[in-house]
């Protein structure tokens, strides 16, 4: 695992935690995880988890 992969993994785990625990808007979750571009956050989240952040939150 490269450093970039590790950083992405940590960001995605943090995003999943926030989506489970808090009722933040998706843009707020993206910003708190270090993403300035919400659309890029959505793409990365979906490629890593197989679901969009909204789908992930609804499945909980």
Tab-separated table of N, CA and C in Angstrom:
chain	number	residue	atom	x	y	z
A	1	UNK	N	0.854	-1.173	0.000
A	1	UNK	CA	0.000	0.000	0.000
A	1	UNK	C	0.900	1.235	0.000
A	2	UNK	N	0.625	2.113	-0.929
A	2	UNK	CA	1.395	3.349	-1.001
A	2	UNK	C	0.869	4.349	0.027
A	3	UNK	N	1.619	5.395	0.229
A	3	UNK	CA	1.194	6.438	1.164
A	3	UNK	C	-0.121	7.074	0.704
A	4	UNK	N	-0.248	7.321	-0.594
A	4	UNK	CA	-1.481	7.920	-1.124
A	4	UNK	C	-2.677	6.994	-0.891
A	5	UNK	N	-2.479	5.685	-1.083
A	5	UNK	CA	-3.559	4.718	-0.829
A	5	UNK	C	-3.949	4.718	0.643
A	6	UNK	N	-2.959	4.799	1.507
A	6	UNK	CA	-3.230	4.812	2.946
A	6	UNK	C	-4.021	6.064	3.343
A	7	UNK	N	-3.621	7.203	2.819
A	7	UNK	CA	-4.323	8.455	3.131
A	7	UNK	C	-5.769	8.380	2.646
A	8	UNK	N	-5.976	7.848	1.453
A	8	UNK	CA	-7.338	7.692	0.932
A	8	UNK	C	-8.132	6.744	1.809
A	9	UNK	N	-7.521	5.647	2.230
A	9	UNK	CA	-8.199	4.683	3.106
A	9	UNK	C	-8.630	5.347	4.418
A	10	UNK	N	-7.731	6.120	5.021
A	10	UNK	CA	-8.051	6.808	6.277
A	10	UNK	C	-9.197	7.794	6.059
A	11	UNK	N	-9.148	8.535	4.972
A	11	UNK	CA	-10.217	9.490	4.679
A	11	UNK	C	-11.561	8.787	4.495
A	12	UNK	N	-11.554	7.650	3.805
A	12	UNK	CA	-12.805	6.915	3.574
A	12	UNK	C	-13.352	6.322	4.872
A	13	UNK	N	-12.482	5.818	5.730
A	13	UNK	CA	-12.935	5.296	7.024
A	13	UNK	C	-13.526	6.410	7.878
A	14	UNK	N	-12.898	7.575	7.829
A	14	UNK	CA	-13.419	8.724	8.574
A	14	UNK	C	-14.775	9.151	8.016
A	15	UNK	N	-14.901	9.150	6.692
A	15	UNK	CA	-16.175	9.513	6.059
A	15	UNK	C	-17.266	8.525	6.457
A	16	UNK	N	-16.960	7.238	6.437
A	16	UNK	CA	-17.947	6.223	6.826
A	16	UNK	C	-18.383	6.424	8.271
A	17	UNK	N	-17.427	6.724	9.143
A	17	UNK	CA	-17.748	6.968	10.548
A	17	UNK	C	-18.685	8.159	10.681
A	18	UNK	N	-18.370	9.246	9.977
A	18	UNK	CA	-19.208	10.446	10.068
A	18	UNK	C	-20.594	10.211	9.480
A	19	UNK	N	-20.671	9.435	8.414
A	19	UNK	CA	-21.974	9.144	7.814
A	19	UNK	C	-22.831	8.307	8.753
A	20	UNK	N	-22.193	7.436	9.527
A	20	UNK	CA	-22.929	6.609	10.494
A	20	UNK	C	-23.343	7.410	11.719
A	21	UNK	N	-22.412	8.179	12.246
A	21	UNK	CA	-22.561	8.779	13.567
A	21	UNK	C	-23.289	10.125	13.560
A	22	UNK	N	-23.062	10.925	12.524
A	22	UNK	CA	-23.569	12.292	12.501
A	22	UNK	C	-24.484	12.524	11.308
A	23	UNK	N	-25.295	13.556	11.405
A	23	UNK	CA	-26.222	13.898	10.331
A	23	UNK	C	-25.699	15.085	9.521
A	24	UNK	N	-24.390	15.109	9.280
A	24	UNK	CA	-23.800	16.181	8.483
A	24	UNK	C	-24.268	16.067	7.039
A	25	UNK	N	-24.344	17.200	6.366
A	25	UNK	CA	-24.580	17.190	4.924
A	25	UNK	C	-23.366	16.547	4.260
A	26	UNK	N	-23.568	16.003	3.075
A	26	UNK	CA	-22.483	15.296	2.392
A	26	UNK	C	-21.314	16.220	2.076
A	27	UNK	N	-21.597	17.469	1.768
A	27	UNK	CA	-20.519	18.421	1.503
A	27	UNK	C	-19.680	18.643	2.763
A	28	UNK	N	-20.323	18.677	3.909
A	28	UNK	CA	-19.611	18.845	5.176
A	28	UNK	C	-18.717	17.638	5.451
A	29	UNK	N	-19.221	16.448	5.183
A	29	UNK	CA	-18.414	15.236	5.366
A	29	UNK	C	-17.193	15.288	4.454
A	30	UNK	N	-17.405	15.644	3.198
A	30	UNK	CA	-16.296	15.727	2.242
A	30	UNK	C	-15.241	16.726	2.714
A	31	UNK	N	-15.677	17.885	3.140
A	31	UNK	CA	-14.749	18.916	3.605
A	31	UNK	C	-13.987	18.461	4.841
A	32	UNK	N	-14.678	17.855	5.788
A	32	UNK	CA	-14.027	17.393	7.015
A	32	UNK	C	-13.048	16.250	6.765
A	33	UNK	N	-13.211	15.564	5.636
A	33	UNK	CA	-12.294	14.475	5.279
A	33	UNK	C	-11.163	14.951	4.368
A	34	UNK	N	-11.114	16.243	4.097
A	34	UNK	CA	-10.002	16.796	3.339
A	34	UNK	C	-10.223	16.945	1.852
A	35	UNK	N	-11.462	16.805	1.404
A	35	UNK	CA	-11.768	16.951	-0.019
A	35	UNK	C	-12.394	18.316	-0.267
A	36	UNK	N	-11.814	19.057	-1.202
A	36	UNK	CA	-12.366	20.360	-1.557
A	36	UNK	C	-13.436	20.227	-2.633
A	37	UNK	N	-13.327	19.192	-3.452
A	37	UNK	CA	-14.274	18.951	-4.541
A	37	UNK	C	-15.212	17.816	-4.135
A	38	UNK	N	-16.473	18.139	-3.920
A	38	UNK	CA	-17.457	17.154	-3.460
A	38	UNK	C	-17.653	16.058	-4.497
A	39	UNK	N	-17.657	16.418	-5.776
A	39	UNK	CA	-17.837	15.409	-6.822
A	39	UNK	C	-16.692	14.402	-6.824
A	40	UNK	N	-15.483	14.868	-6.591
A	40	UNK	CA	-14.340	13.956	-6.512
A	40	UNK	C	-14.485	13.044	-5.293
A	41	UNK	N	-14.930	13.588	-4.183
A	41	UNK	CA	-15.187	12.781	-2.991
A	41	UNK	C	-16.192	11.682	-3.303
A	42	UNK	N	-17.276	12.022	-4.007
A	42	UNK	CA	-18.287	11.021	-4.374
A	42	UNK	C	-17.676	9.917	-5.232
A	43	UNK	N	-16.849	10.308	-6.223
A	43	UNK	CA	-16.232	9.307	-7.107
A	43	UNK	C	-15.309	8.379	-6.338
A	44	UNK	N	-14.482	8.939	-5.472
A	44	UNK	CA	-13.554	8.120	-4.688
A	44	UNK	C	-14.328	7.216	-3.741
A	45	UNK	N	-15.330	7.742	-3.073
A	45	UNK	CA	-16.123	6.953	-2.133
A	45	UNK	C	-16.784	5.783	-2.853
A	46	UNK	N	-17.375	6.058	-4.014
A	46	UNK	CA	-18.055	4.987	-4.752
A	46	UNK	C	-17.062	3.949	-5.265
A	47	UNK	N	-15.901	4.376	-5.710
A	47	UNK	CA	-14.918	3.412	-6.217
A	47	UNK	C	-14.364	2.538	-5.095
A	48	UNK	N	-14.296	3.073	-3.882
A	48	UNK	CA	-13.766	2.307	-2.746
A	48	UNK	C	-14.813	1.446	-2.063
A	49	UNK	N	-16.056	1.918	-1.997
A	49	UNK	CA	-17.071	1.192	-1.225
A	49	UNK	C	-18.149	0.541	-2.090
A	50	UNK	N	-18.224	0.926	-3.365
A	50	UNK	CA	-19.251	0.376	-4.236
A	50	UNK	C	-20.589	1.078	-4.116
A	51	UNK	N	-20.662	2.089	-3.264
A	51	UNK	CA	-21.893	2.852	-3.056
A	51	UNK	C	-21.550	4.329	-2.998
A	52	UNK	N	-22.532	5.153	-3.342
A	52	UNK	CA	-22.351	6.583	-3.130
A	52	UNK	C	-22.483	6.852	-1.629
A	53	UNK	N	-22.021	8.000	-1.155
A	53	UNK	CA	-22.204	8.309	0.267
A	53	UNK	C	-23.672	8.281	0.698
A	54	UNK	N	-24.565	8.755	-0.158
A	54	UNK	CA	-26.001	8.735	0.172
A	54	UNK	C	-26.515	7.309	0.299
A	55	UNK	N	-26.136	6.450	-0.639
A	55	UNK	CA	-26.554	5.047	-0.586
A	55	UNK	C	-26.004	4.365	0.660
A	56	UNK	N	-24.758	4.688	0.989
A	56	UNK	CA	-24.137	4.105	2.181
A	56	UNK	C	-24.911	4.502	3.435
A	57	UNK	N	-25.242	5.769	3.537
A	57	UNK	CA	-25.976	6.262	4.708
A	57	UNK	C	-27.358	5.611	4.799
A	58	UNK	N	-28.037	5.461	3.689
A	58	UNK	CA	-29.372	4.861	3.681
A	58	UNK	C	-29.334	3.378	4.035
A	59	UNK	N	-28.223	2.708	3.730
A	59	UNK	CA	-28.129	1.272	4.003
A	59	UNK	C	-27.870	0.971	5.479
A	60	UNK	N	-27.606	1.989	6.271
A	60	UNK	CA	-27.308	1.766	7.694
A	60	UNK	C	-28.568	1.549	8.498
